[in-house]
Amino acid sequence: MSDGIMSKAATMEIPISSNGDTGSLPEDDGLEQDLQQVMVSGPNLNETSIVSGGYGGTAEGIIPTSTIKGCLVQPHAARGASSVCPSAAAARRMADPDQAAGSGLHQAHPSPAGGGEEIVRGIAVEKFDIVKKWGINTYKCTKQLISERFGRGSRTVDLELETQIELLRETKRKYESVLQLARALTSHFYSLVQTQHALGDAFADLSQKSPELQEEFGYNAETQKLLCKNGETLLGAVNFFVSSINTLVNKTMEDTLMTVKQYETARLEYDAYRTDLEELSMGPRDAGTLSRLDAAQSHFQSHKDKYEKLRADVAIKLKFLEENKVKVMHKQLLLFHNAISAYFAGNQQQLEQTLRQFNIKLKPPGAEKPSWLEEQ
């Protein structure tokens, strides 16, 4: 076995330097690295490894030029023939024919770099499919929307639900107007309370410095302080009213309108795929058209299920929103009426009772608190 390998090596074409010295050749990592290089990027013509019998040959046919300790020279080689310098692994196989014969063909292991490239390629393909589906869906929906705008396409309409949605949008606009006016009232009334507080301090100061008008200034100072206290109580009630209306408008109603937007998008997709299915159904029935028709039927059914589910969700949310709106507004309007009436009637006891009735707690006078505007 060893003589056969040596005779095969002697007939190979080996690069020879000017003086026959191979010690200056670049180092190689051996058999496994050569196989990986070929599998990943193809053969490298700049390598100095010698491959016999092509890429599918046995491991003994590959003689790398790394870790050369000595040169194996064929005893009967012609004069001027080059010397073959096998690697340590090849030398051991030559020295032990049984081990070389038992090793057989070595199966190449998959390259880790190749596995990484497969993962990256799979991710790229997946992203491409997502973008492709998004592009097709956007095209169909845009086409359907333009057809509806110009009156050429049909549109699915639920008259009862559409009426309720439009009523909700109109109600939200009116409640936003009420909220804006209530905030303006809070701002103006806060300025009034601050002015009354400053005026009461001025009357109290003058009552001490004007003995001849001490009693008159004192009465007015007490009156302004009482109005200021009642005004702060009323501000607490109005601020609670504003906070509740803000929650109803900008959270509860807005959440329902977000579901409505999803429903309208699903409706547009449903009509787009319905139109696409109708157009395919009216066309010729060949093998290609039948496959496209089956795919269109599947997409249409999927979007139909989504549309019907969102339509049911919108109907339920509109019902609950109406019940919640009536309950919240009944409480808040009663609070607003009682507080305003008690304040302008000068009934301090009824005003404080109104706040206790609706569980509104004011901070103690000595506690630091932000302005009513900052709490909005």
Coordinates of N, CA and C in Angstrom, one line a residue, residues 155-336:
R155 N -69.4 48.2 -2.6 CA -69.0 48.3 -1.3 C -70.0 47.7 -0.3
T156 N -69.5 46.9 0.6 CA -70.3 46.2 1.6 C -70.7 47.2 2.6
V157 N -72.0 47.4 2.9 CA -72.5 48.3 3.9 C -73.4 47.7 4.9
D158 N -73.2 47.9 6.1 CA -74.1 47.5 7.2 C -74.7 48.8 7.7
L159 N -76.0 49.1 7.3 CA -76.6 50.4 7.5 C -76.7 50.7 9.0
E160 N -77.2 49.7 9.8 CA -77.4 49.9 11.2 C -76.1 50.2 11.9
L161 N -75.0 49.4 11.6 CA -73.8 49.6 12.2 C -73.1 51.0 11.8
E162 N -73.2 51.3 10.5 CA -72.6 52.5 10.0 C -73.3 53.7 10.7
T163 N -74.6 53.7 10.9 CA -75.3 54.7 11.6 C -74.8 54.9 13.0
Q164 N -74.6 53.8 13.7 CA -74.2 53.9 15.1 C -72.7 54.4 15.1
I165 N -71.9 54.1 14.2 CA -70.5 54.6 14.1 C -70.5 56.1 13.9
E166 N -71.3 56.5 12.9 CA -71.4 58.0 12.7 C -71.9 58.7 13.9
L167 N -72.9 58.2 14.5 CA -73.4 58.8 15.7 C -72.4 58.9 16.8
L168 N -71.5 57.9 17.0 CA -70.5 57.9 17.9 C -69.5 59.0 17.6
R169 N -69.1 59.1 16.4 CA -68.1 60.2 16.0 C -68.7 61.6 16.3
E170 N -70.0 61.8 16.0 CA -70.6 63.1 16.2 C -70.7 63.3 17.7
T171 N -71.0 62.3 18.5 CA -71.1 62.5 20.0 C -69.7 62.8 20.5
K172 N -68.7 62.2 20.0 CA -67.3 62.5 20.5 C -66.9 63.9 20.2
R173 N -67.3 64.4 19.0 CA -67.0 65.8 18.7 C -67.7 66.8 19.7
K174 N -69.0 66.5 20.0 CA -69.7 67.3 20.9 C -69.1 67.3 22.3
Y175 N -68.8 66.1 22.7 CA -68.2 65.9 24.1 C -66.8 66.6 24.2
E176 N -66.1 66.6 23.1 CA -64.8 67.3 23.1 C -65.0 68.8 23.2
S177 N -66.1 69.3 22.6 CA -66.4 70.7 22.8 C -66.8 71.0 24.2
V178 N -67.6 70.2 24.9 CA -67.9 70.4 26.3 C -66.7 70.3 27.1
L179 N -65.8 69.4 26.8 CA -64.6 69.3 27.6 C -63.7 70.5 27.5
Q180 N -63.6 71.1 26.3 CA -62.8 72.3 26.1 C -63.4 73.5 26.9
L181 N -64.8 73.6 26.8 CA -65.4 74.7 27.6 C -65.3 74.5 29.1
A182 N -65.3 73.3 29.6 CA -65.2 73.0 31.0 C -63.8 73.4 31.5
R183 N -62.8 73.1 30.6 CA -61.4 73.4 31.0 C -61.2 74.9 31.0
A184 N -61.9 75.6 30.0 CA -61.8 77.1 30.0 C -62.4 77.7 31.3
L185 N -63.6 77.1 31.7 CA -64.2 77.5 32.9 C -63.3 77.3 34.1
T186 N -62.7 76.2 34.2 CA -61.7 75.9 35.3 C -60.6 76.9 35.3
S187 N -60.1 77.2 34.1 CA -59.0 78.2 34.1 C -59.4 79.6 34.5
H188 N -60.6 80.0 34.0 CA -61.0 81.4 34.4 C -61.4 81.4 35.9
F189 N -62.1 80.4 36.4 CA -62.5 80.4 37.8 C -61.3 80.3 38.7
Y190 N -60.3 79.6 38.3 CA -59.1 79.5 39.1 C -58.4 80.9 39.2
S191 N -58.4 81.7 38.1 CA -57.9 83.1 38.2 C -58.8 83.9 39.1
L192 N -60.1 83.7 39.1 CA -61.0 84.5 40.0 C -60.7 84.2 41.4
V193 N -60.5 82.9 41.7 CA -60.2 82.5 43.1 C -58.9 83.1 43.6
Q194 N -57.9 83.1 42.7 CA -56.6 83.7 43.1 C -56.8 85.2 43.3
T195 N -57.6 85.8 42.5 CA -57.8 87.3 42.7 C -58.5 87.6 44.0
Q196 N -59.5 86.7 44.3 CA -60.2 86.9 45.6 C -59.3 86.7 46.8
H197 N -58.4 85.7 46.6 CA -57.5 85.5 47.7 C -56.6 86.7 47.9
A198 N -56.1 87.2 46.8 CA -55.2 88.4 47.0 C -56.0 89.6 47.5
L199 N -57.2 89.8 47.1 CA -58.0 90.9 47.5 C -58.3 90.7 49.0
G200 N -58.6 89.6 49.5 CA -58.9 89.3 50.9 C -57.6 89.7 51.7
D201 N -56.4 89.3 51.3 CA -55.2 89.6 52.0 C -55.0 91.2 52.0
A202 N -55.3 91.8 50.9 CA -55.2 93.3 50.9 C -56.2 94.0 51.9
F203 N -57.4 93.5 51.9 CA -58.4 94.0 52.9 C -58.0 93.8 54.3
A204 N -57.4 92.6 54.6 CA -57.0 92.3 56.0 C -55.8 93.2 56.4
D205 N -54.9 93.5 55.4 CA -53.8 94.3 55.7 C -54.2 95.8 56.0
L206 N -55.2 96.3 55.2 CA -55.7 97.6 55.4 C -56.5 97.8 56.7
S207 N -57.2 96.7 57.1 CA -58.0 96.7 58.3 C -57.1 96.9 59.5
Q208 N -55.8 96.5 59.5 CA -54.9 96.7 60.6 C -54.3 98.1 60.5
K209 N -54.1 98.6 59.3 CA -53.4 99.9 59.2 C -54.4 101.1 59.1
S210 N -55.7 100.8 59.0 CA -56.7 101.9 59.0 C -57.7 101.8 60.1
P211 N -57.4 102.3 61.3 CA -58.3 102.2 62.4 C -59.7 102.7 62.2
E212 N -59.8 103.8 61.4 CA -61.1 104.3 61.2 C -62.0 103.5 60.3
L213 N -61.4 102.6 59.5 CA -62.1 101.6 58.6 C -61.8 100.2 58.9
Q214 N -61.4 100.0 60.1 CA -61.0 98.6 60.4 C -62.2 97.6 60.3
E215 N -63.3 98.0 60.8 CA -64.5 97.1 60.8 C -64.9 96.8 59.3
E216 N -65.0 97.8 58.5 CA -65.4 97.6 57.1 C -64.4 96.8 56.3
F217 N -63.1 97.1 56.5 CA -62.1 96.2 55.8 C -62.1 94.8 56.3
G218 N -62.4 94.7 57.6 CA -62.5 93.3 58.1 C -63.6 92.5 57.6
Y219 N -64.8 93.1 57.5 CA -65.9 92.4 56.9 C -65.6 91.9 55.5
N220 N -65.1 92.8 54.7 CA -64.8 92.4 53.3 C -63.7 91.4 53.2
A221 N -62.7 91.5 54.1 CA -61.6 90.4 54.1 C -62.2 89.1 54.4
E222 N -63.1 89.0 55.4 CA -63.7 87.7 55.7 C -64.6 87.2 54.6
T223 N -65.3 88.1 53.9 CA -66.1 87.7 52.8 C -65.3 87.1 51.7
Q224 N -64.2 87.8 51.3 CA -63.4 87.3 50.2 C -62.7 86.0 50.6
K225 N -62.3 85.8 51.8 CA -61.7 84.5 52.2 C -62.7 83.4 52.2
L226 N -64.0 83.7 52.6 CA -65.0 82.7 52.5 C -65.3 82.3 51.0
L227 N -65.4 83.3 50.2 CA -65.6 83.1 48.7 C -64.4 82.3 48.1
C228 N -63.2 82.6 48.6 CA -62.1 81.9 48.1 C -62.1 80.4 48.5
K229 N -62.5 80.2 49.7 CA -62.6 78.8 50.2 C -63.7 78.0 49.4
N230 N -64.8 78.6 49.3 CA -65.9 78.0 48.5 C -65.5 77.8 47.0
G231 N -64.8 78.8 46.5 CA -64.3 78.6 45.1 C -63.3 77.5 45.0
E232 N -62.5 77.2 45.9 CA -61.6 76.1 45.9 C -62.4 74.8 45.9
T233 N -63.4 74.8 46.7 CA -64.3 73.6 46.8 C -65.0 73.3 45.4
L234 N -65.5 74.4 44.9 CA -66.1 74.3 43.5 C -65.1 73.9 42.5
L235 N -63.9 74.4 42.6 CA -62.9 74.0 41.6 C -62.6 72.5 41.7
G236 N -62.6 71.9 42.9 CA -62.4 70.5 43.1 C -63.5 69.7 42.4
A237 N -64.7 70.2 42.5 CA -65.9 69.5 41.8 C -65.8 69.6 40.3
V238 N -65.5 70.8 39.8 CA -65.4 71.0 38.4 C -64.2 70.2 37.8
N239 N -63.1 70.2 38.5 CA -61.9 69.5 38.1 C -62.2 68.0 38.0
F240 N -63.0 67.5 38.9 CA -63.4 66.0 38.9 C -64.3 65.8 37.7
F241 N -65.1 66.7 37.4 CA -66.0 66.6 36.2 C -65.2 66.6 34.9
V242 N -64.2 67.5 34.8 CA -63.3 67.6 33.6 C -62.5 66.3 33.5
S243 N -62.0 65.8 34.6 CA -61.2 64.5 34.5 C -62.1 63.3 34.0
S244 N -63.3 63.2 34.5 CA -64.2 62.1 34.1 C -64.5 62.2 32.6
I245 N -64.9 63.5 32.2 CA -65.2 63.6 30.7 C -64.0 63.3 29.9
N246 N -62.8 63.7 30.3 CA -61.6 63.5 29.5 C -61.4 62.0 29.4
T247 N -61.6 61.2 30.5 CA -61.4 59.7 30.4 C -62.5 59.1 29.4
L248 N -63.7 59.6 29.5 CA -64.7 59.1 28.6 C -64.4 59.3 27.2
V249 N -64.0 60.6 26.9 CA -63.8 60.9 25.5 C -62.5 60.4 24.9
N250 N -61.4 60.6 25.6 CA -60.1 60.3 25.1 C -59.6 58.8 25.4
K251 N -60.3 58.1 26.1 CA -59.9 56.7 26.4 C -61.0 55.7 26.0
T252 N -62.2 55.9 26.6 CA -63.3 54.9 26.3 C -63.7 55.0 24.9
M253 N -64.1 56.3 24.4 CA -64.6 56.4 23.1 C -63.5 56.2 22.1
E254 N -62.2 56.6 22.4 CA -61.1 56.4 21.5 C -60.8 55.0 21.3
D255 N -60.9 54.2 22.3 CA -60.7 52.7 22.2 C -61.7 52.1 21.3
T256 N -63.0 52.5 21.4 CA -64.0 52.0 20.5 C -63.7 52.4 19.1
L257 N -63.3 53.6 18.9 CA -63.0 54.1 17.5 C -61.8 53.4 16.9
M258 N -60.9 53.0 17.7 CA -59.7 52.2 17.2 C -60.2 50.9 16.7
T259 N -61.1 50.2 17.4 CA -61.7 49.0 16.9 C -62.5 49.2 15.6
V260 N -63.2 50.4 15.5 CA -63.9 50.8 14.3 C -63.0 50.9 13.1
K261 N -61.8 51.5 13.4 CA -60.8 51.7 12.3 C -60.4 50.3 11.8
Q262 N -60.1 49.4 12.7 CA -59.7 48.0 12.3 C -60.9 47.3 11.5
Y263 N -62.1 47.6 11.9 CA -63.2 47.0 11.2 C -63.3 47.6 9.8
E264 N -63.1 48.9 9.7 CA -63.2 49.5 8.3 C -62.0 49.0 7.4
T265 N -60.9 48.8 8.0 CA -59.8 48.2 7.2 C -60.1 46.8 6.8
A266 N -60.7 46.0 7.7 CA -61.1 44.6 7.3 C -62.2 44.6 6.3
R267 N -63.1 45.6 6.4 CA -64.1 45.7 5.4 C -63.6 46.0 4.0
L268 N -62.6 46.9 3.9 CA -61.9 47.2 2.7 C -61.2 46.0 2.1
E269 N -60.5 45.2 2.9 CA -59.8 44.0 2.5 C -60.8 43.0 2.0
Y270 N -61.9 42.8 2.7 CA -62.9 41.9 2.4 C -63.5 42.2 1.0
D271 N -63.8 43.4 0.7 CA -64.3 43.8 -0.6 C -63.3 43.7 -1.7
A272 N -62.0 44.0 -1.4 CA -61.0 43.9 -2.4 C -60.8 42.4 -2.8
Y273 N -60.8 41.5 -1.9 CA -60.6 40.1 -2.2 C -61.9 39.5 -2.8
R274 N -63.0 40.0 -2.4 CA -64.3 39.6 -3.0 C -64.3 40.0 -4.5
T275 N -63.9 41.2 -4.8 CA -63.9 41.7 -6.2 C -62.9 40.9 -7.0
D276 N -61.7 40.5 -6.4 CA -60.7 39.7 -7.1 C -61.3 38.3 -7.4
L277 N -62.0 37.8 -6.4 CA -62.6 36.4 -6.7 C -63.7 36.5 -7.7
E278 N -64.5 37.5 -7.8 CA -65.5 37.7 -8.8 C -64.9 37.8 -10.2
E279 N -63.8 38.6 -10.3 CA -63.2 38.7 -11.6 C -62.6 37.4 -12.1
L280 N -62.0 36.7 -11.2 CA -61.4 35.4 -11.6 C -62.5 34.4 -12.0
S281 N -63.7 34.4 -11.3 CA -64.8 33.5 -11.6 C -65.4 33.8 -12.9
M282 N -65.3 35.0 -13.4 CA -65.8 35.4 -14.7 C -64.9 35.1 -15.9
G283 N -63.6 34.7 -15.6 CA -62.6 34.4 -16.6 C -62.7 33.0 -17.1
P284 N -61.8 32.7 -18.0 CA -61.7 31.3 -18.5 C -61.3 30.3 -17.5
R285 N -61.7 29.0 -17.6 CA -61.4 28.0 -16.6 C -60.4 27.0 -17.2
D286 N -59.1 27.4 -17.2 CA -58.0 26.5 -17.5 C -57.3 26.1 -16.2
A287 N -56.3 25.3 -16.4 CA -55.6 24.7 -15.2 C -55.0 25.8 -14.3
G288 N -54.3 26.8 -15.0 CA -53.7 27.9 -14.2 C -54.8 28.8 -13.5
T289 N -55.9 29.0 -14.2 CA -56.9 29.9 -13.6 C -57.6 29.1 -12.4
L290 N -57.8 27.8 -12.5 CA -58.4 27.1 -11.4 C -57.5 27.1 -10.2
S291 N -56.2 27.0 -10.3 CA -55.4 27.1 -9.1 C -55.4 28.5 -8.5
R292 N -55.4 29.5 -9.4 CA -55.5 30.9 -8.8 C -56.9 31.1 -8.2
L293 N -57.9 30.5 -8.8 CA -59.3 30.6 -8.2 C -59.4 30.0 -6.8
D294 N -58.7 28.9 -6.7 CA -58.7 28.2 -5.3 C -58.0 29.1 -4.3
A295 N -56.9 29.7 -4.7 CA -56.1 30.5 -3.8 C -57.0 31.8 -3.5
A296 N -57.6 32.4 -4.5 CA -58.4 33.5 -4.2 C -59.6 33.2 -3.3
Q297 N -60.2 32.0 -3.5 CA -61.3 31.6 -2.6 C -60.8 31.5 -1.2
S298 N -59.6 30.9 -1.0 CA -59.1 30.8 0.4 C -58.8 32.1 1.0
H299 N -58.2 33.1 0.3 CA -58.0 34.4 0.8 C -59.3 35.1 1.1
F300 N -60.2 35.0 0.3 CA -61.5 35.6 0.5 C -62.2 35.1 1.7
Q301 N -62.2 33.8 2.0 CA -62.8 33.3 3.1 C -62.1 33.8 4.4
S302 N -60.8 33.8 4.4 CA -60.0 34.3 5.5 C -60.4 35.8 5.9
H303 N -60.4 36.6 4.9 CA -60.8 38.0 5.1 C -62.2 38.2 5.5
K304 N -63.1 37.3 5.0 CA -64.5 37.4 5.4 C -64.7 37.0 6.8
D305 N -63.9 36.0 7.3 CA -64.0 35.7 8.7 C -63.5 36.8 9.6
K306 N -62.4 37.4 9.2 CA -61.9 38.6 9.9 C -62.9 39.7 10.0
Y307 N -63.5 40.0 8.9 CA -64.4 41.1 8.8 C -65.6 40.9 9.7
E308 N -66.2 39.7 9.6 CA -67.4 39.4 10.5 C -67.0 39.4 11.9
K309 N -65.8 39.0 12.3 CA -65.4 39.0 13.7 C -65.3 40.4 14.2
L310 N -64.7 41.3 13.4 CA -64.5 42.7 13.8 C -65.9 43.4 13.8
R311 N -66.8 43.1 12.9 CA -68.1 43.7 12.9 C -68.8 43.3 14.2
A312 N -68.7 42.1 14.7 CA -69.4 41.7 15.9 C -68.7 42.4 17.1
D313 N -67.4 42.6 17.1 CA -66.7 43.3 18.1 C -67.1 44.7 18.2
V314 N -67.2 45.4 17.1 CA -67.7 46.8 17.1 C -69.1 46.9 17.6
A315 N -70.0 46.0 17.2 CA -71.4 46.1 17.7 C -71.4 46.0 19.3
I316 N -70.6 45.0 19.8 CA -70.6 44.8 21.3 C -70.0 46.1 22.0
K317 N -68.9 46.6 21.4 CA -68.3 47.8 22.1 C -69.2 49.0 22.0
L318 N -69.9 49.2 20.9 CA -70.8 50.3 20.8 C -71.9 50.2 21.9
K319 N -72.4 49.0 22.1 CA -73.4 48.8 23.1 C -73.0 49.1 24.5
F320 N -71.8 48.5 24.8 CA -71.2 48.8 26.2 C -70.8 50.2 26.3
L321 N -70.4 50.9 25.3 CA -70.0 52.3 25.4 C -71.2 53.1 25.7
E322 N -72.3 52.8 25.0 CA -73.5 53.6 25.2 C -74.0 53.5 26.7
E323 N -74.0 52.3 27.2 CA -74.4 52.1 28.6 C -73.4 52.8 29.6
N324 N -72.1 52.7 29.3 CA -71.2 53.4 30.2 C -71.3 54.9 30.1
K325 N -71.5 55.4 28.9 CA -71.7 56.8 28.7 C -72.8 57.4 29.5
V326 N -74.0 56.7 29.5 CA -75.2 57.1 30.2 C -74.9 57.1 31.7
K327 N -74.3 56.1 32.2 CA -74.0 56.0 33.6 C -73.0 57.1 34.1
V328 N -71.9 57.3 33.4 CA -70.9 58.3 33.7 C -71.5 59.7 33.7
M329 N -72.2 60.0 32.6 CA -72.7 61.3 32.4 C -73.8 61.7 33.4
H330 N -74.6 60.7 33.8 CA -75.7 60.9 34.8 C -75.0 61.4 36.1
K331 N -74.0 60.7 36.5 CA -73.3 61.1 37.7 C -72.6 62.4 37.6
Q332 N -71.9 62.7 36.5 CA -71.1 63.9 36.4 C -72.0 65.1 36.2
L333 N -73.1 65.0 35.5 CA -74.0 66.1 35.3 C -74.7 66.5 36.6
L334 N -75.0 65.5 37.4 CA -75.6 65.8 38.7 C -74.6 66.5 39.6
L335 N -73.4 66.0 39.6 CA -72.3 66.7 40.4 C -72.1 68.1 40.0
F336 N -72.0 68.4 38.7 CA -71.8 69.7 38.2 C -72.9 70.6 38.5

